[in-house]
Coordinates of C-alpha atoms and ligand atoms in Angstrom, one line a residue:
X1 CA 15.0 -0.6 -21.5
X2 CA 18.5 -1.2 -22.4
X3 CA 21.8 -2.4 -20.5
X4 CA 22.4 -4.3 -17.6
X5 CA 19.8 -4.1 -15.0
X6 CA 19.8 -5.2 -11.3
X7 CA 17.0 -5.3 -9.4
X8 CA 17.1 -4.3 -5.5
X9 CA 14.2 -6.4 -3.6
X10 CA 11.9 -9.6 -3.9
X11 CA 9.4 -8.7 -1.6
X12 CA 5.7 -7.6 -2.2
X13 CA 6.5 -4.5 -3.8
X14 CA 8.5 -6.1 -6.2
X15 CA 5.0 -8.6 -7.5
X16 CA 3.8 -4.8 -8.1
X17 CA 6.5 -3.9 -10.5
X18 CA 8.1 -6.6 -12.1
X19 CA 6.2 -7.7 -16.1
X20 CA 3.8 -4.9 -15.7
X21 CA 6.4 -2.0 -16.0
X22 CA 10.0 -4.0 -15.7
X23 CA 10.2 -6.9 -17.4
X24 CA 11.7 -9.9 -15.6
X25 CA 13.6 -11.1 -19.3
X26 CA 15.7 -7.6 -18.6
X27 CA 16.9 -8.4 -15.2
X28 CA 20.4 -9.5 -14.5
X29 CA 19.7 -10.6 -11.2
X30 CA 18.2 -9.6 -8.1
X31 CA 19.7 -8.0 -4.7
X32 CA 18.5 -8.3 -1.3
X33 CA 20.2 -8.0 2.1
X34 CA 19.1 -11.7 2.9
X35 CA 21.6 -14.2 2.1
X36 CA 19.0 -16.9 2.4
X37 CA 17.1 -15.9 -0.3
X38 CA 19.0 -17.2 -3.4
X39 CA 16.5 -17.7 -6.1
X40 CA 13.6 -14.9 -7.4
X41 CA 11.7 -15.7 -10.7
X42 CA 13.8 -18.4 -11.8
X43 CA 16.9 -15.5 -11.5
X44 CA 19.8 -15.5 -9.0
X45 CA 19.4 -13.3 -6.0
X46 CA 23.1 -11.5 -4.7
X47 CA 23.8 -9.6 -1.3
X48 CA 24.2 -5.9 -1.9
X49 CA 28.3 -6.8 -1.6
X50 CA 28.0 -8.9 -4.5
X51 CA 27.4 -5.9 -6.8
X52 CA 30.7 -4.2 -6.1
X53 CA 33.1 -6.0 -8.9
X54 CA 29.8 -6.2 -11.1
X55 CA 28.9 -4.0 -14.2
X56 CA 25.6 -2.3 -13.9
X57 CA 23.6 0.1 -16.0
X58 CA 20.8 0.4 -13.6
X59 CA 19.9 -0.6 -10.3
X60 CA 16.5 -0.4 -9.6
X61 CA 15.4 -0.4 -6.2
X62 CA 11.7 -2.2 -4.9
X63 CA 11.9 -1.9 -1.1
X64 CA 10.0 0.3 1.2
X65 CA 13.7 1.1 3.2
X66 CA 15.3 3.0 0.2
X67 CA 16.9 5.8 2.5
X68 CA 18.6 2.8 4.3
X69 CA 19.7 1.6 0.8
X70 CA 20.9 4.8 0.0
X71 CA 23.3 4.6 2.5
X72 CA 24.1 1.0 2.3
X73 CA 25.0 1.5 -1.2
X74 CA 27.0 4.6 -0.5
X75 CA 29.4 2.6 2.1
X76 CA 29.8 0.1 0.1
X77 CA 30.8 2.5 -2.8
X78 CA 28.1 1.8 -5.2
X79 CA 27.7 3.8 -8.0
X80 CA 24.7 5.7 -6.9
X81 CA 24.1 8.1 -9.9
X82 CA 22.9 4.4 -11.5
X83 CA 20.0 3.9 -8.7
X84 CA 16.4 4.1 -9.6
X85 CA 14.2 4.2 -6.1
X86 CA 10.4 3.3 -7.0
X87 CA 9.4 3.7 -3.4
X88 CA 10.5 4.2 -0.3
X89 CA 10.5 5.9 3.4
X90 CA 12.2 9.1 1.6
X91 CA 11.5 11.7 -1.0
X92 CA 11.9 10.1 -4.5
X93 CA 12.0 13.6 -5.9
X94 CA 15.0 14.5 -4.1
X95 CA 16.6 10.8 -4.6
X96 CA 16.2 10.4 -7.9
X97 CA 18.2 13.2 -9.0
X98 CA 18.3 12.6 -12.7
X99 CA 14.8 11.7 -14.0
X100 CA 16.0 11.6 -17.8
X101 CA 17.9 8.4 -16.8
X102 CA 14.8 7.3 -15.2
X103 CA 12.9 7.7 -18.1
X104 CA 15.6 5.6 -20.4
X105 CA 15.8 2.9 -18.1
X106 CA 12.0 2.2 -17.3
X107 CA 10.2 4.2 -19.8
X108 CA 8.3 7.7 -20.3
X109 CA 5.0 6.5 -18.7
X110 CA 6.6 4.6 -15.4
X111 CA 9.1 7.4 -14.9
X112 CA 6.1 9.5 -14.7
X113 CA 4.3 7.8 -12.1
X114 CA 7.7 7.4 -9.9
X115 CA 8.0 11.2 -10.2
X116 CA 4.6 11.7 -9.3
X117 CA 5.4 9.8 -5.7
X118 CA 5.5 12.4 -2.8
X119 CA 7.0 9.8 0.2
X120 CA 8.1 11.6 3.0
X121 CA 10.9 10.6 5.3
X122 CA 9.3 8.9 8.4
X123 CA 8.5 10.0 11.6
X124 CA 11.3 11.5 13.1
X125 CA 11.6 14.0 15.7
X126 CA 10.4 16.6 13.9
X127 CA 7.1 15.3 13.7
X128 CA 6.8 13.8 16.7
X129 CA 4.8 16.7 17.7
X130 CA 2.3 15.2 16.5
X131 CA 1.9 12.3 18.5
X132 CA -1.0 12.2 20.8
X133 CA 0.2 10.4 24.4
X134 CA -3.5 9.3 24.5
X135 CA -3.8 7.8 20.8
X136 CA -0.8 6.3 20.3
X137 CA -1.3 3.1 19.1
X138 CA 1.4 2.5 16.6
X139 CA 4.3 0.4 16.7
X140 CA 7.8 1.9 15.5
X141 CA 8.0 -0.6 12.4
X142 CA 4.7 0.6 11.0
X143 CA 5.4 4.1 11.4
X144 CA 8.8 3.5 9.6
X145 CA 6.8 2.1 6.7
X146 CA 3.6 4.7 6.2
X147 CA 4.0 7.4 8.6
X148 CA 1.3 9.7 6.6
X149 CA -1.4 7.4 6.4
X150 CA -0.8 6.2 10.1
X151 CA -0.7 9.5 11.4
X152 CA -3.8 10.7 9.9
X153 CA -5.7 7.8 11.1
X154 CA -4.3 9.0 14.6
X155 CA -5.6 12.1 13.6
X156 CA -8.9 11.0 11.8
X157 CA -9.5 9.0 15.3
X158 CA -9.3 11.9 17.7
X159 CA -11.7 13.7 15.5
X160 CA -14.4 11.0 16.0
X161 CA -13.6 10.6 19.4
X162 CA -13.8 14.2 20.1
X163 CA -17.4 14.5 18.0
X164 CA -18.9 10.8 19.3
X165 CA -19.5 10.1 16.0
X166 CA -21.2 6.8 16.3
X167 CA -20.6 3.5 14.3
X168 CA -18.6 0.3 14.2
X169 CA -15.3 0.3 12.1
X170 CA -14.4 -1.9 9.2
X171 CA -12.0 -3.1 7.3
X172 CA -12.7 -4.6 3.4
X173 CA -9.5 -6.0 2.3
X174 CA -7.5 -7.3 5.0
X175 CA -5.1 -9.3 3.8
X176 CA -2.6 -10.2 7.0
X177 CA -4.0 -7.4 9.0
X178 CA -1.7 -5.2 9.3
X179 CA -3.6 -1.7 9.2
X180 CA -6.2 -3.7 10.5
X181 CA -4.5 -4.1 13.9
X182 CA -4.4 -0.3 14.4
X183 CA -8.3 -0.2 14.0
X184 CA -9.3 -2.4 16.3
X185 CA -6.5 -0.7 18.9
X186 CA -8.1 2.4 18.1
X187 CA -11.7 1.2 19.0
X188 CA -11.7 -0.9 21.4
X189 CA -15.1 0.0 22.1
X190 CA -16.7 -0.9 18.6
X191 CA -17.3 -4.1 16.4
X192 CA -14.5 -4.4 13.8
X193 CA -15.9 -5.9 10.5
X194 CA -12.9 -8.1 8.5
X195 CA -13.7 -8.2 5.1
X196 CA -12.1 -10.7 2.8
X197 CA -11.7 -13.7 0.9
X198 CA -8.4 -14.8 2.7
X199 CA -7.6 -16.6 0.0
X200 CA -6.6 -13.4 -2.9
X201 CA -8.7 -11.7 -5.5
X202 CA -11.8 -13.2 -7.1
X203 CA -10.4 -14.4 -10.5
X204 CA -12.5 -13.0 -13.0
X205 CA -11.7 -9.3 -11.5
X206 CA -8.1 -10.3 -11.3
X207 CA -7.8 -11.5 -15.1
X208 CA -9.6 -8.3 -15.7
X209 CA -7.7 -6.0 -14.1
X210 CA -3.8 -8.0 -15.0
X211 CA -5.3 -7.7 -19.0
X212 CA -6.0 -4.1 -18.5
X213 CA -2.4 -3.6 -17.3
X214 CA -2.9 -2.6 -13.8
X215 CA -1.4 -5.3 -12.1
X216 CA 0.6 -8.6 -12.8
X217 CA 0.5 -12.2 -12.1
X218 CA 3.0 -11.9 -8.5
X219 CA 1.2 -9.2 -7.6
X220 CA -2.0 -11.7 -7.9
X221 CA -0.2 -14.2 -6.5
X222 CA 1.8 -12.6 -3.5
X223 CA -2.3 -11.7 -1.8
X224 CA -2.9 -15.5 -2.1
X225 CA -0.6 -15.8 1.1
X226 CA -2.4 -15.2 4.4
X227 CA -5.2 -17.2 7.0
X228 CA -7.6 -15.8 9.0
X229 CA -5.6 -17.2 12.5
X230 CA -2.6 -14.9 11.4
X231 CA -4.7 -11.9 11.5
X232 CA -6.5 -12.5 14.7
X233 CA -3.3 -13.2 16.3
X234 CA -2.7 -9.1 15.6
X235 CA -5.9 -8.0 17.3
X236 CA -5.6 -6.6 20.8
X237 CA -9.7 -6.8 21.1
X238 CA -10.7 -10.2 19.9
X239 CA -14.1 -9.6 20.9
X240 CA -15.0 -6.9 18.6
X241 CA -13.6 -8.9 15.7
X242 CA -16.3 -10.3 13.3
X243 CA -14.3 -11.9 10.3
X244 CA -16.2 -11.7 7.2
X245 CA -14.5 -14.5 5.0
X246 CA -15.6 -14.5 0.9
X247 CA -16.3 -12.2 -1.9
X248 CA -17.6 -8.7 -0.7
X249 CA -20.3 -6.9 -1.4
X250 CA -21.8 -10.6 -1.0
X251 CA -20.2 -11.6 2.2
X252 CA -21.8 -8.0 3.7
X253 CA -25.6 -9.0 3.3
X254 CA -27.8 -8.5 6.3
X255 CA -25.9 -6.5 8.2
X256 CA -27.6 -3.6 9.3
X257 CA -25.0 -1.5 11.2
X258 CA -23.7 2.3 10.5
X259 CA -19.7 2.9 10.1
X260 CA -17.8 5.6 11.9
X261 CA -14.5 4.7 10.3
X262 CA -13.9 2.1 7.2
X263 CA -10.3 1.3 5.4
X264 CA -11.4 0.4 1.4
X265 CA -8.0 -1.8 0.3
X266 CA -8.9 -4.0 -2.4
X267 CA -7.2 -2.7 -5.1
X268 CA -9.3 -2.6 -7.9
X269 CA -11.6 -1.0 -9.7
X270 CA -14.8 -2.9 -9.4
X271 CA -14.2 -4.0 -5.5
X272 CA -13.3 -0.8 -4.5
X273 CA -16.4 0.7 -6.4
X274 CA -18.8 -1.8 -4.4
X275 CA -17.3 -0.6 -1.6
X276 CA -18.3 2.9 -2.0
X277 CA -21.4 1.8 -2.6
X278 CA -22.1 0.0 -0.2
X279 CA -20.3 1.9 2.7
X280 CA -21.2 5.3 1.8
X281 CA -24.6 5.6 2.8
X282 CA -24.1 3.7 6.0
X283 CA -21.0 6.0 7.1
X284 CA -22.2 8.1 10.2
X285 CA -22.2 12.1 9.6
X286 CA -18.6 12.8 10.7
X287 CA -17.6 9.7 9.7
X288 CA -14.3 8.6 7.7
X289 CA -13.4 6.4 4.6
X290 CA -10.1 5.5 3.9
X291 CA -9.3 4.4 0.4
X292 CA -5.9 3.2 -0.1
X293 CA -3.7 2.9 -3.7
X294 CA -6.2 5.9 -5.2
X295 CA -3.0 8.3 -6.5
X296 CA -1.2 4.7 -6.9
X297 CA -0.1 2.8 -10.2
X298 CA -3.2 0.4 -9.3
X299 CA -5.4 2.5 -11.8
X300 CA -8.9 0.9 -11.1
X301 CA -9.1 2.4 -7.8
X302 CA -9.4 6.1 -8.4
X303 CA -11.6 5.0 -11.9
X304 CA -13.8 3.2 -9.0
X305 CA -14.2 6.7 -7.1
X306 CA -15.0 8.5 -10.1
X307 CA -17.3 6.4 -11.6
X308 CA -19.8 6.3 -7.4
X309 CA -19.2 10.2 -8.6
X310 CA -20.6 10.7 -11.6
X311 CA -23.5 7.8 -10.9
X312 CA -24.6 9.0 -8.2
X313 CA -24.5 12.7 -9.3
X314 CA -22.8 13.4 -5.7
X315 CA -19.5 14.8 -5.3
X316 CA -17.3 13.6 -2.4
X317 CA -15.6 14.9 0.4
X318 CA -12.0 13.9 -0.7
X319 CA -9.0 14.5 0.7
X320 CA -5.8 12.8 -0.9
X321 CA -2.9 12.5 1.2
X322 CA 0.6 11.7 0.2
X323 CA 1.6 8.7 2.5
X324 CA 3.3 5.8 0.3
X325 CA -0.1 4.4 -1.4
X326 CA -1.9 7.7 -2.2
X327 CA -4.3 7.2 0.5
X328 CA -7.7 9.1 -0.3
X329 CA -10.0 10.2 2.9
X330 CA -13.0 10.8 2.1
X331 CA -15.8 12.7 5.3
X332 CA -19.2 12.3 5.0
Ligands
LIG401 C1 -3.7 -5.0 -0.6 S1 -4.5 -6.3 0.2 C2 -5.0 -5.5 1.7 C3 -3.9 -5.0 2.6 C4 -4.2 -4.8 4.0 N1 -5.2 -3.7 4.1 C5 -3.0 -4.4 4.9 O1 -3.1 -3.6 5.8 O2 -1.9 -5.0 4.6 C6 -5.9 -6.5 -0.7 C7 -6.8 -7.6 -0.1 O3 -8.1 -7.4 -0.6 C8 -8.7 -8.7 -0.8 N2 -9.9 -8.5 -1.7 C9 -9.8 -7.8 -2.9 N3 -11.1 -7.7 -3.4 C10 -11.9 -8.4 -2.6 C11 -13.3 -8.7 -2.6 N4 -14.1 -8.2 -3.6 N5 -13.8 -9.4 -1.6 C12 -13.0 -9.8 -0.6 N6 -11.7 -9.6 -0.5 C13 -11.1 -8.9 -1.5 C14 -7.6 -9.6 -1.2 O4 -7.9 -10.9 -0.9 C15 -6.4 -9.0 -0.5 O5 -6.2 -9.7 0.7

């Protein structure tokens, strides 16, 4: 990486990036559209305006809005042939135009895995077709953020409403709850299980997983940030929530139910793999896994999925979809 490098976003997305492929030492400073935030990493943070009488290189953008930033940079007359977009509510194919300069700026091997991101722009008219009147439980600010993996849970939902495929739901990785909410909208009628430690990873996987370069220290860090009273306050059916604090597979003993739908998000390799394990056999025929990050830059994830492959000798019903994590549903 050479050259003077500004870095658009501080957010979650950024504790995903930053030392693992971008190192902070290269950043001039960072952008963001709040004016409160002045300080990121030790580095100053600017408004958007700020870059105009500024000499730039690159700027790399970490935000889920980058088609907003697009055009916010436009307006202000940025120079947009110097914008990297790592993710976003667009097509980084068709943003970043010039992949060569992606590749001098942040390296063959992360260049590759930005080009490999198929994001779609988010549900507009054009697929609001889509939307069932009777299984719309999504709010616009969710569906501005994943629209692919959102709408195929709407979709995934009908189909084991329309079968009766029997089960109670669950979630294993929670975090603050935020996919979590649509599951327990969607089922009102079934037991939710919240799976987590509510506190982050369990420290010997996370060491393991930041040594083998599939994740960094904020990223560890920013899942450190939530409490079980912030999730509950999301749910719409209280009483089907049973909260499931501490390490899982541990935290799952004794209970003896079968799954009709289950959301895997815990990022790596060995979690995720327990999860398989331990889910799989209890799913309901016509039932649904969803594993999220599994075409992602957290590596352990699709590792995890191969390796319940080739152990148990059984190959999967997968289906990968291209919302913004590389979602993979599996059906049993
Ligand atoms: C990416 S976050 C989940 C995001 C969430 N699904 C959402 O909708 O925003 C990953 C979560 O998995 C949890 N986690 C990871 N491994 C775990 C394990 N083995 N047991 C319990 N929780 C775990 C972490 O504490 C973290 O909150």
């Amino acid at each position: 990486m050479a050259g003077k490098i500004y870095f658009w976003g501080t957010g979650r997305l950024a504790g995903k990036i930053l030392d693992r492929w971008i190192p902070i030492e290269r950043i001039e400073a960072f952008i963001d559209n709040n004016p409160n935030k002045k300080e990121y990493f030790s580095k100053k943070v600017l408004t958007p305006e700020d870059l105009i009488d500024k000499e730039y290189d690159a700027v790399i953008v970490c935000t889920l809005g980058s088609k907003e930033i697009y055009n916010q940079a436009k307006k202000i007359g940025l120079d947009l042939d110097k914008f990297i977009f790592l993710y976003g509510n667009c097509c980084l194919k068709d943003i970043n135009e010039d992949y060569s300069f992606v590749e001098q700026i942040v390296g063959e091997k992360y260049a590759k895995v930005i080009e490999k991101r198929y994001h779609v722009v988010r549900g507009t008219e054009a697929y609001g077709v889509l939307c069932f009147e009777n299984t719309k439980y999504l709010s616009d600010s969710y569906m501005e953020t994943d629209y692919v993996r959102i709408k195929t849970f709407e979709l995934v939902v009908k189909e084991i409403r329309k079968k009766d495929i029997k089960g109670e739901v669950a979630e294993a990785g929670v975090f603050r709850g935020e996919f979590a909410q649509y599951i327990n909208k969607a089922f009102p009628d079934r037991k939710l299980y919240l799976f987590d430690t509510f506190d982050g990873f369990d420290v010997n996987e996370a060491v393991s997983e930041k040594k083998n370069g599939n994740c960094t220290e904020a990223f560890i860090e920013a899942y450190k940030d939530t409490n079980i009273m912030s999730v509950l306050e999301k749910m719409d059916n209280l009483d089907q929530i049973v909260v499931k604090q501490g390490f899982f597979p541990a935290s799952a003993e004794g209970i003896n139910d079968s799954f009709a739908f289950v959301s895997l998000d815990m990022d790596f390799e060995e979690s995720i793999y327990e999860g398989i394990k331990y889910f799989y056999p209890k799913m309901s025929e016509g039932g649904y896994i969803f594993i999220h990050d599994y075409n992602s830059s957290l590596l352990g994830v699709e590792k995890a999925v191969d390796r319940y492959e080739i152990e148990t000798g059984r190959g999967l019903k997968k289906v990968p979809i291209p919302d913004a994590n590389g979602t993979l549903v599996i059906s049993k």
